[in-house]
Amino acid sequence: MKESKKFLQVFSVLALVVAVLGISVGFAAMSTQLNVTGQVKVDPAKWDIKFTKYEFDDYGTDATATTKAAEGTNPAKPIMNDTTFSDYEIVLTKPGDKGSYTVTVTNDGTLDAQLSSVSLGNSLTYTGEATDPAVKASDEAIVENNVTYTITWADGSEIASGSELAHGQSKDLIITAEYPSATTELPTAPVVITGRNLTLTYTQK
């Protein structure tokens, strides 16, 4: 009787061990392993806002485009690099003359840009070349009262802060000087107009 009871106890223990092993095997069969691999790469963005080209248009008149040479001799082309367009000159000789430069601003980078500030000179200076002071003053007044000298976007809109320039986009600004055809007065000597300087500051949008 004792042997039967002992056998039963041993059998029960073995059965329990087998059951536990069975559960362990069952859990192992349903396990899942998840793996995450990869890397982080820093690829610097490109910031590149610049002038890319310019064109002159005389609108079929006698207006000409020149720039003063260093020694005052032969005219040369305006100077343009990535950030500067300078030494241009539009020469008007009579009423009806009109000339303009179209200058292209391009966002050649990979970031969108926004025009954060604009500085456009609105205080023009008229300098006549007549030697007589009274004649010089009269010439300057004639030009000031008649000749228009503007810088706008090519569509005629004001260049103002807040405008956007997406990456890959270009936008044209236009510098225009005009002697209206209805004008009946002309200065006796050349008059130079200065002060319409423009500075554009672009920042990341």
Coordinates of N, CA, C and O in Angstrom, one line a residue, residues 3-139:
E3 N 3.9 1.4 -1.1 CA 4.6 1.5 -2.4 C 3.7 2.1 -3.4 O 4.1 2.9 -4.3
S4 N 2.4 1.7 -3.4 CA 1.5 2.3 -4.3 C 1.3 3.8 -4.1 O 1.3 4.6 -5.1
K5 N 1.3 4.2 -2.8 CA 1.1 5.6 -2.5 C 2.4 6.4 -3.0 O 2.3 7.5 -3.5
K6 N 3.5 5.8 -2.7 CA 4.8 6.4 -3.1 C 4.9 6.5 -4.7 O 5.3 7.5 -5.2
F7 N 4.5 5.5 -5.3 CA 4.5 5.5 -6.8 C 3.6 6.6 -7.3 O 3.9 7.3 -8.3
L8 N 2.4 6.7 -6.7 CA 1.4 7.7 -7.1 C 2.0 9.1 -6.9 O 1.8 10.0 -7.8
Q9 N 2.8 9.3 -5.8 CA 3.4 10.6 -5.6 C 4.4 11.0 -6.6 O 4.5 12.1 -7.1
V10 N 5.3 9.9 -6.9 CA 6.3 10.1 -7.9 C 5.7 10.4 -9.3 O 6.1 11.3 -10.0
F11 N 4.7 9.7 -9.6 CA 4.0 9.9 -10.9 C 3.4 11.3 -11.0 O 3.4 11.9 -12.0
S12 N 2.8 11.7 -9.8 CA 2.2 13.1 -9.8 C 3.3 14.2 -10.1 O 3.1 15.1 -10.8
V13 N 4.4 14.0 -9.4 CA 5.5 15.0 -9.6 C 6.0 15.0 -11.0 O 6.2 16.0 -11.7
L14 N 6.2 13.8 -11.6 CA 6.6 13.7 -13.0 C 5.6 14.3 -13.9 O 5.9 15.0 -14.9
A15 N 4.3 14.1 -13.7 CA 3.2 14.7 -14.5 C 3.3 16.2 -14.4 O 3.1 16.9 -15.4
L16 N 3.5 16.7 -13.2 CA 3.6 18.2 -13.0 C 4.8 18.7 -13.8 O 4.7 19.8 -14.4
V17 N 5.9 18.1 -13.8 CA 7.1 18.5 -14.5 C 6.9 18.5 -16.0 O 7.2 19.5 -16.7
V18 N 6.2 17.5 -16.5 CA 5.9 17.4 -17.9 C 5.0 18.5 -18.3 O 5.1 19.1 -19.3
A19 N 4.0 18.8 -17.4 CA 3.0 19.9 -17.7 C 3.7 21.2 -17.8 O 3.5 22.0 -18.7
V20 N 4.6 21.5 -16.8 CA 5.4 22.8 -16.9 C 6.2 22.9 -18.1 O 6.3 23.9 -18.8
L21 N 6.9 21.8 -18.5 CA 7.7 21.8 -19.7 C 6.9 22.0 -20.9 O 7.2 22.8 -21.8
G22 N 5.7 21.5 -20.9 CA 4.7 21.7 -22.0 C 4.3 23.1 -22.2 O 4.2 23.7 -23.2
I23 N 4.1 23.8 -21.0 CA 3.7 25.2 -21.0 C 4.9 26.0 -21.5 O 4.7 26.9 -22.3
S24 N 6.1 25.7 -21.1 CA 7.3 26.5 -21.5 C 7.5 26.3 -23.0 O 7.7 27.3 -23.7
V25 N 7.3 25.1 -23.5 CA 7.4 24.9 -25.0 C 6.3 25.7 -25.7 O 6.6 26.3 -26.7
G26 N 5.1 25.7 -25.1 CA 4.1 26.5 -25.8 C 4.4 28.0 -25.8 O 4.2 28.6 -26.8
F27 N 4.9 28.5 -24.7 CA 5.2 30.0 -24.7 C 6.4 30.2 -25.7 O 6.3 31.2 -26.4
A28 N 7.3 29.4 -25.8 CA 8.5 29.6 -26.8 C 8.0 29.6 -28.2 O 8.4 30.3 -29.0
A29 N 7.0 28.8 -28.5 CA 6.5 28.7 -29.8 C 5.8 29.9 -30.3 O 5.7 30.3 -31.4
M30 N 5.3 30.8 -29.3 CA 4.5 32.0 -29.6 C 5.3 33.2 -29.4 O 4.7 34.3 -29.4
S31 N 6.6 33.2 -29.1 CA 7.4 34.4 -28.9 C 7.7 35.1 -30.2 O 7.8 34.5 -31.2
T32 N 7.9 36.4 -30.1 CA 8.3 37.3 -31.3 C 9.4 38.2 -30.9 O 9.4 38.8 -29.8
Q33 N 10.4 38.3 -31.8 CA 11.5 39.2 -31.5 C 11.5 40.4 -32.5 O 11.4 40.2 -33.7
L34 N 11.4 41.6 -32.0 CA 11.4 42.8 -32.8 C 12.7 43.5 -32.8 O 13.3 43.7 -31.7
N35 N 13.2 44.0 -33.9 CA 14.5 44.6 -34.0 C 14.4 46.0 -34.7 O 13.7 46.1 -35.7
V36 N 15.1 47.0 -34.2 CA 15.2 48.3 -34.8 C 16.6 48.6 -35.1 O 17.5 48.6 -34.2
T37 N 16.9 49.0 -36.4 CA 18.3 49.4 -36.8 C 18.2 50.6 -37.7 O 17.2 50.8 -38.3
G38 N 19.3 51.3 -37.8 CA 19.3 52.5 -38.7 C 20.4 53.5 -38.3 O 21.3 53.1 -37.5
Q39 N 20.3 54.7 -38.8 CA 21.3 55.7 -38.5 C 20.7 57.1 -38.6 O 19.7 57.3 -39.2
V40 N 21.4 58.1 -38.1 CA 21.1 59.5 -38.3 C 22.2 60.1 -39.1 O 23.4 60.0 -38.8
K41 N 21.8 60.8 -40.2 CA 22.7 61.5 -41.1 C 22.4 63.0 -41.1 O 21.3 63.4 -41.3
V42 N 23.4 63.8 -40.8 CA 23.3 65.3 -40.9 C 23.7 65.7 -42.3 O 24.9 65.6 -42.6
D43 N 22.7 66.2 -43.1 CA 23.0 66.7 -44.4 C 22.7 68.2 -44.5 O 21.5 68.5 -44.5
P44 N 23.7 69.0 -44.4 CA 23.4 70.5 -44.2 C 22.6 71.1 -45.3 O 22.8 70.8 -46.5
A45 N 21.6 71.9 -44.9 CA 20.8 72.6 -45.9 C 21.7 73.7 -46.6 O 22.7 74.1 -46.0
K46 N 21.3 74.1 -47.7 CA 22.0 75.1 -48.5 C 21.3 76.4 -48.5 O 20.1 76.5 -49.0
W47 N 21.9 77.5 -48.1 CA 21.4 78.8 -48.1 C 22.1 79.6 -49.2 O 23.3 79.8 -49.2
D48 N 21.3 80.0 -50.3 CA 21.9 80.7 -51.4 C 21.0 81.6 -52.1 O 20.3 81.2 -53.1
I49 N 20.8 82.8 -51.6 CA 20.0 83.8 -52.3 C 20.9 84.8 -53.0 O 21.9 85.3 -52.4
K50 N 20.7 85.0 -54.3 CA 21.7 85.8 -55.1 C 21.1 86.4 -56.3 O 20.0 86.0 -56.8
F51 N 21.8 87.4 -56.9 CA 21.4 87.9 -58.2 C 22.0 87.0 -59.2 O 23.1 86.5 -59.1
T52 N 21.2 86.7 -60.3 CA 21.7 85.7 -61.2 C 21.8 86.3 -62.7 O 22.6 85.8 -63.5
K53 N 21.0 87.4 -63.0 CA 21.2 87.9 -64.3 C 20.5 89.3 -64.3 O 19.8 89.7 -63.4
Y54 N 20.8 90.1 -65.4 CA 20.1 91.3 -65.6 C 20.0 91.6 -67.1 O 20.7 91.0 -68.0
E55 N 19.0 92.4 -67.5 CA 18.7 92.8 -68.9 C 18.4 94.3 -68.9 O 17.8 94.8 -68.0
F56 N 18.7 94.9 -70.0 CA 18.4 96.4 -70.2 C 17.3 96.5 -71.3 O 17.4 95.8 -72.3
D57 N 16.3 97.3 -71.1 CA 15.3 97.6 -72.2 C 15.2 99.1 -72.4 O 14.9 99.8 -71.4
D58 N 15.3 99.5 -73.6 CA 15.2 101.0 -73.9 C 13.8 101.3 -74.4 O 13.5 102.4 -74.8
Y59 N 12.9 100.3 -74.5 CA 11.5 100.5 -75.0 C 11.4 101.2 -76.3 O 10.5 101.9 -76.6
G60 N 12.4 101.0 -77.2 CA 12.4 101.5 -78.5 C 12.7 103.0 -78.6 O 12.4 103.7 -79.6
T61 N 13.2 103.6 -77.5 CA 13.5 105.0 -77.5 C 15.0 105.3 -77.6 O 15.8 104.3 -77.9
D62 N 15.4 106.5 -77.4 CA 16.9 106.8 -77.4 C 17.6 106.6 -76.1 O 18.7 107.0 -75.9
A63 N 16.9 106.1 -75.1 CA 17.5 105.8 -73.8 C 18.6 104.8 -74.0 O 18.5 103.9 -74.8
T64 N 19.7 105.0 -73.3 CA 20.8 104.1 -73.4 C 21.2 103.7 -72.0 O 21.0 104.3 -71.0
A65 N 21.9 102.5 -71.9 CA 22.4 102.0 -70.7 C 23.9 102.1 -70.6 O 24.6 101.5 -71.5
T66 N 24.5 102.8 -69.7 CA 25.9 102.8 -69.5 C 26.3 102.8 -68.1 O 25.4 102.8 -67.2
T67 N 27.5 102.8 -67.8 CA 28.1 103.0 -66.4 C 29.3 103.9 -66.6 O 30.0 103.8 -67.6
K68 N 29.6 104.7 -65.6 CA 30.7 105.6 -65.6 C 32.0 104.7 -65.4 O 32.1 104.0 -64.4
A69 N 32.9 104.8 -66.3 CA 34.2 104.1 -66.2 C 35.1 104.8 -65.1 O 34.8 105.9 -64.8
A70 N 36.0 104.0 -64.6 CA 36.8 104.6 -63.5 C 37.5 105.9 -63.9 O 37.7 106.8 -63.1
E71 N 38.0 106.0 -65.1 CA 38.7 107.2 -65.6 C 37.8 108.1 -66.4 O 38.2 109.1 -67.0
G72 N 36.5 107.9 -66.4 CA 35.6 108.7 -67.1 C 35.7 108.6 -68.6 O 35.4 109.6 -69.4
T73 N 36.2 107.5 -69.1 CA 36.4 107.3 -70.6 C 35.3 106.5 -71.2 O 34.1 106.9 -71.2
N74 N 35.6 105.3 -71.6 CA 34.6 104.5 -72.3 C 33.6 103.9 -71.3 O 34.0 103.4 -70.2
P75 N 32.3 103.9 -71.7 CA 31.3 103.2 -70.8 C 31.6 101.7 -70.7 O 32.1 101.1 -71.6
A76 N 31.2 101.2 -69.6 CA 31.4 99.7 -69.4 C 30.0 99.2 -68.9 O 29.1 99.9 -68.6
K77 N 29.9 97.9 -68.8 CA 28.7 97.2 -68.3 C 28.6 97.4 -66.8 O 29.6 97.6 -66.1
P78 N 27.4 97.3 -66.3 CA 27.2 97.3 -64.8 C 27.9 96.2 -64.2 O 28.2 95.2 -64.9
I79 N 28.2 96.3 -62.9 CA 28.9 95.2 -62.2 C 27.8 94.4 -61.4 O 27.0 95.0 -60.7
M80 N 27.9 93.1 -61.6 CA 27.0 92.2 -60.9 C 27.7 91.0 -60.4 O 28.5 90.4 -61.1
N81 N 27.6 90.7 -59.1 CA 28.0 89.5 -58.5 C 26.9 88.9 -57.7 O 25.7 89.3 -57.9
D82 N 27.1 87.9 -56.9 CA 26.0 87.3 -56.2 C 25.2 88.2 -55.3 O 23.9 88.0 -55.2
T83 N 25.8 89.2 -54.7 CA 25.1 90.1 -53.8 C 25.0 91.5 -54.2 O 24.4 92.3 -53.4
T84 N 25.6 91.9 -55.3 CA 25.6 93.3 -55.7 C 25.3 93.5 -57.2 O 25.8 92.8 -58.0
F85 N 24.5 94.5 -57.4 CA 24.3 95.0 -58.8 C 24.5 96.5 -58.7 O 23.8 97.3 -58.1
S86 N 25.6 97.0 -59.4 CA 26.0 98.4 -59.2 C 26.6 99.0 -60.5 O 26.8 98.3 -61.5
D87 N 26.9 100.3 -60.4 CA 27.5 101.0 -61.5 C 26.7 101.0 -62.8 O 27.2 101.1 -63.9
Y88 N 25.4 100.9 -62.6 CA 24.5 101.1 -63.8 C 24.2 102.5 -64.0 O 24.3 103.4 -63.1
E89 N 23.9 102.9 -65.3 CA 23.4 104.2 -65.6 C 22.4 104.2 -66.7 O 22.7 103.6 -67.8
I90 N 21.3 104.8 -66.6 CA 20.3 105.0 -67.6 C 20.4 106.4 -68.1 O 20.2 107.4 -67.3
V91 N 20.6 106.6 -69.4 CA 20.8 108.0 -69.9 C 19.5 108.3 -70.8 O 19.2 107.6 -71.7
L92 N 18.9 109.4 -70.3 CA 17.7 109.9 -71.0 C 18.1 111.2 -71.7 O 18.7 112.1 -71.1
T93 N 17.7 111.4 -73.0 CA 18.1 112.6 -73.7 C 17.0 113.5 -74.1 O 17.2 114.7 -74.4
K94 N 15.7 113.0 -74.0 CA 14.6 113.9 -74.5 C 13.3 113.3 -73.9 O 13.2 112.1 -73.5
P95 N 12.2 114.1 -73.9 CA 10.9 113.6 -73.5 C 10.5 112.4 -74.3 O 10.7 112.3 -75.5
G96 N 9.9 111.4 -73.7 CA 9.6 110.2 -74.3 C 10.6 109.0 -74.1 O 10.3 107.9 -74.4
D97 N 11.8 109.4 -73.7 CA 12.8 108.3 -73.4 C 12.4 107.6 -72.1 O 12.0 108.1 -71.1
K98 N 12.7 106.3 -72.2 CA 12.4 105.4 -71.0 C 13.4 104.2 -71.1 O 13.6 103.6 -72.2
G99 N 14.0 103.9 -70.0 CA 14.9 102.8 -69.9 C 14.8 102.1 -68.6 O 14.4 102.6 -67.6
S100 N 15.1 100.8 -68.6 CA 15.0 100.0 -67.4 C 15.9 98.8 -67.4 O 16.2 98.2 -68.4
Y101 N 16.3 98.5 -66.2 CA 17.1 97.3 -65.9 C 16.2 96.3 -65.2 O 15.5 96.6 -64.2
T102 N 16.1 95.0 -65.7 CA 15.5 94.0 -65.0 C 16.5 93.1 -64.3 O 17.4 92.5 -65.1
V103 N 16.5 93.0 -63.0 CA 17.5 92.2 -62.3 C 16.8 91.0 -61.6 O 15.8 91.2 -60.9
T104 N 17.4 89.8 -61.8 CA 16.7 88.6 -61.3 C 17.4 88.2 -59.9 O 18.6 88.1 -59.8
V105 N 16.5 88.0 -58.9 CA 16.9 87.5 -57.6 C 16.5 86.0 -57.6 O 15.3 85.7 -57.9
T106 N 17.4 85.1 -57.3 CA 17.1 83.7 -57.3 C 17.4 83.0 -55.9 O 18.5 83.3 -55.3
N107 N 16.5 82.1 -55.5 CA 16.8 81.3 -54.3 C 17.4 80.0 -54.9 O 16.6 79.1 -55.3
D108 N 18.7 79.9 -54.9 CA 19.3 78.7 -55.4 C 19.7 77.7 -54.3 O 20.5 76.8 -54.5
G109 N 19.1 77.9 -53.1 CA 19.4 77.0 -52.0 C 18.3 75.9 -51.8 O 17.5 75.7 -52.7
T110 N 18.3 75.3 -50.7 CA 17.3 74.3 -50.4 C 16.3 74.7 -49.3 O 15.4 73.9 -48.9
L111 N 16.4 75.9 -48.8 CA 15.5 76.5 -47.8 C 14.7 77.6 -48.4 O 15.1 78.4 -49.2
D112 N 13.4 77.6 -48.0 CA 12.5 78.7 -48.3 C 13.0 80.0 -47.6 O 13.4 79.9 -46.5
A113 N 12.9 81.1 -48.3 CA 13.3 82.4 -47.7 C 12.2 83.4 -47.7 O 11.2 83.3 -48.4
Q114 N 12.4 84.4 -46.8 CA 11.4 85.5 -46.7 C 12.1 86.8 -46.7 O 13.2 86.9 -46.0
L115 N 11.6 87.8 -47.3 CA 12.2 89.1 -47.3 C 11.8 89.8 -46.0 O 10.7 90.2 -45.8
S116 N 12.8 89.9 -45.1 CA 12.5 90.3 -43.8 C 12.7 91.8 -43.7 O 12.0 92.4 -42.8
S117 N 13.5 92.5 -44.5 CA 13.5 93.9 -44.4 C 14.0 94.5 -45.8 O 14.7 93.9 -46.5
V118 N 13.5 95.7 -46.1 CA 13.8 96.4 -47.3 C 14.2 97.8 -47.0 O 13.5 98.5 -46.2
S119 N 15.3 98.3 -47.6 CA 15.7 99.6 -47.4 C 15.9 100.2 -48.8 O 16.7 99.8 -49.6
L120 N 14.9 101.1 -49.2 CA 14.9 101.8 -50.5 C 15.0 103.3 -50.3 O 14.2 103.9 -49.7
G121 N 16.1 103.8 -50.9 CA 16.3 105.3 -50.8 C 15.2 106.1 -51.5 O 15.0 105.9 -52.7
N122 N 14.6 106.9 -50.7 CA 13.5 107.8 -51.3 C 13.9 109.3 -51.3 O 13.1 110.1 -51.7
S123 N 15.1 109.6 -50.8 CA 15.5 111.0 -50.8 C 16.5 111.1 -52.0 O 17.7 110.8 -51.8
L124 N 16.0 111.6 -53.1 CA 16.8 111.7 -54.3 C 17.6 113.0 -54.3 O 17.2 114.0 -53.8
T125 N 18.8 112.9 -54.9 CA 19.7 114.1 -55.1 C 19.8 114.4 -56.6 O 20.1 113.5 -57.3
Y126 N 19.6 115.6 -56.9 CA 19.7 116.1 -58.3 C 20.9 117.0 -58.4 O 21.0 118.0 -57.8
T127 N 21.9 116.5 -59.2 CA 23.1 117.3 -59.4 C 23.3 117.7 -60.8 O 23.7 116.9 -61.7
G128 N 23.1 119.0 -61.1 CA 23.3 119.6 -62.4 C 24.8 119.9 -62.7 O 25.5 120.2 -61.8
E129 N 25.1 119.8 -64.0 CA 26.5 120.1 -64.4 C 26.7 121.4 -65.0 O 27.8 121.8 -65.4
A130 N 25.7 122.3 -65.0 CA 25.8 123.6 -65.5 C 26.7 124.4 -64.6 O 26.7 124.2 -63.3
T131 N 27.5 125.3 -65.1 CA 28.5 126.1 -64.3 C 27.8 127.3 -63.6 O 28.2 127.6 -62.5
D132 N 26.8 127.9 -64.2 CA 26.1 129.0 -63.6 C 25.2 128.5 -62.5 O 24.3 127.6 -62.8
P133 N 25.3 128.9 -61.3 CA 24.5 128.4 -60.2 C 23.0 128.5 -60.5 O 22.2 127.6 -60.1
A134 N 22.5 129.6 -61.1 CA 21.1 129.8 -61.3 C 20.6 128.8 -62.4 O 19.5 128.2 -62.2
V135 N 21.4 128.6 -63.4 CA 21.1 127.7 -64.5 C 21.1 126.3 -63.9 O 20.2 125.4 -64.2
K136 N 22.1 126.0 -63.1 CA 22.2 124.7 -62.5 C 20.9 124.4 -61.6 O 20.4 123.3 -61.7
A137 N 20.5 125.3 -60.8 CA 19.3 125.1 -60.0 C 18.1 124.9 -60.8 O 17.2 124.1 -60.5
S138 N 18.0 125.7 -62.0 CA 16.8 125.5 -62.8 C 16.8 124.1 -63.5 O 15.8 123.5 -63.6
D139 N 18.0 123.7 -64.0 CA 18.1 122.4 -64.6 C 17.7 121.3 -63.6 O 16.9 120.3 -64.0

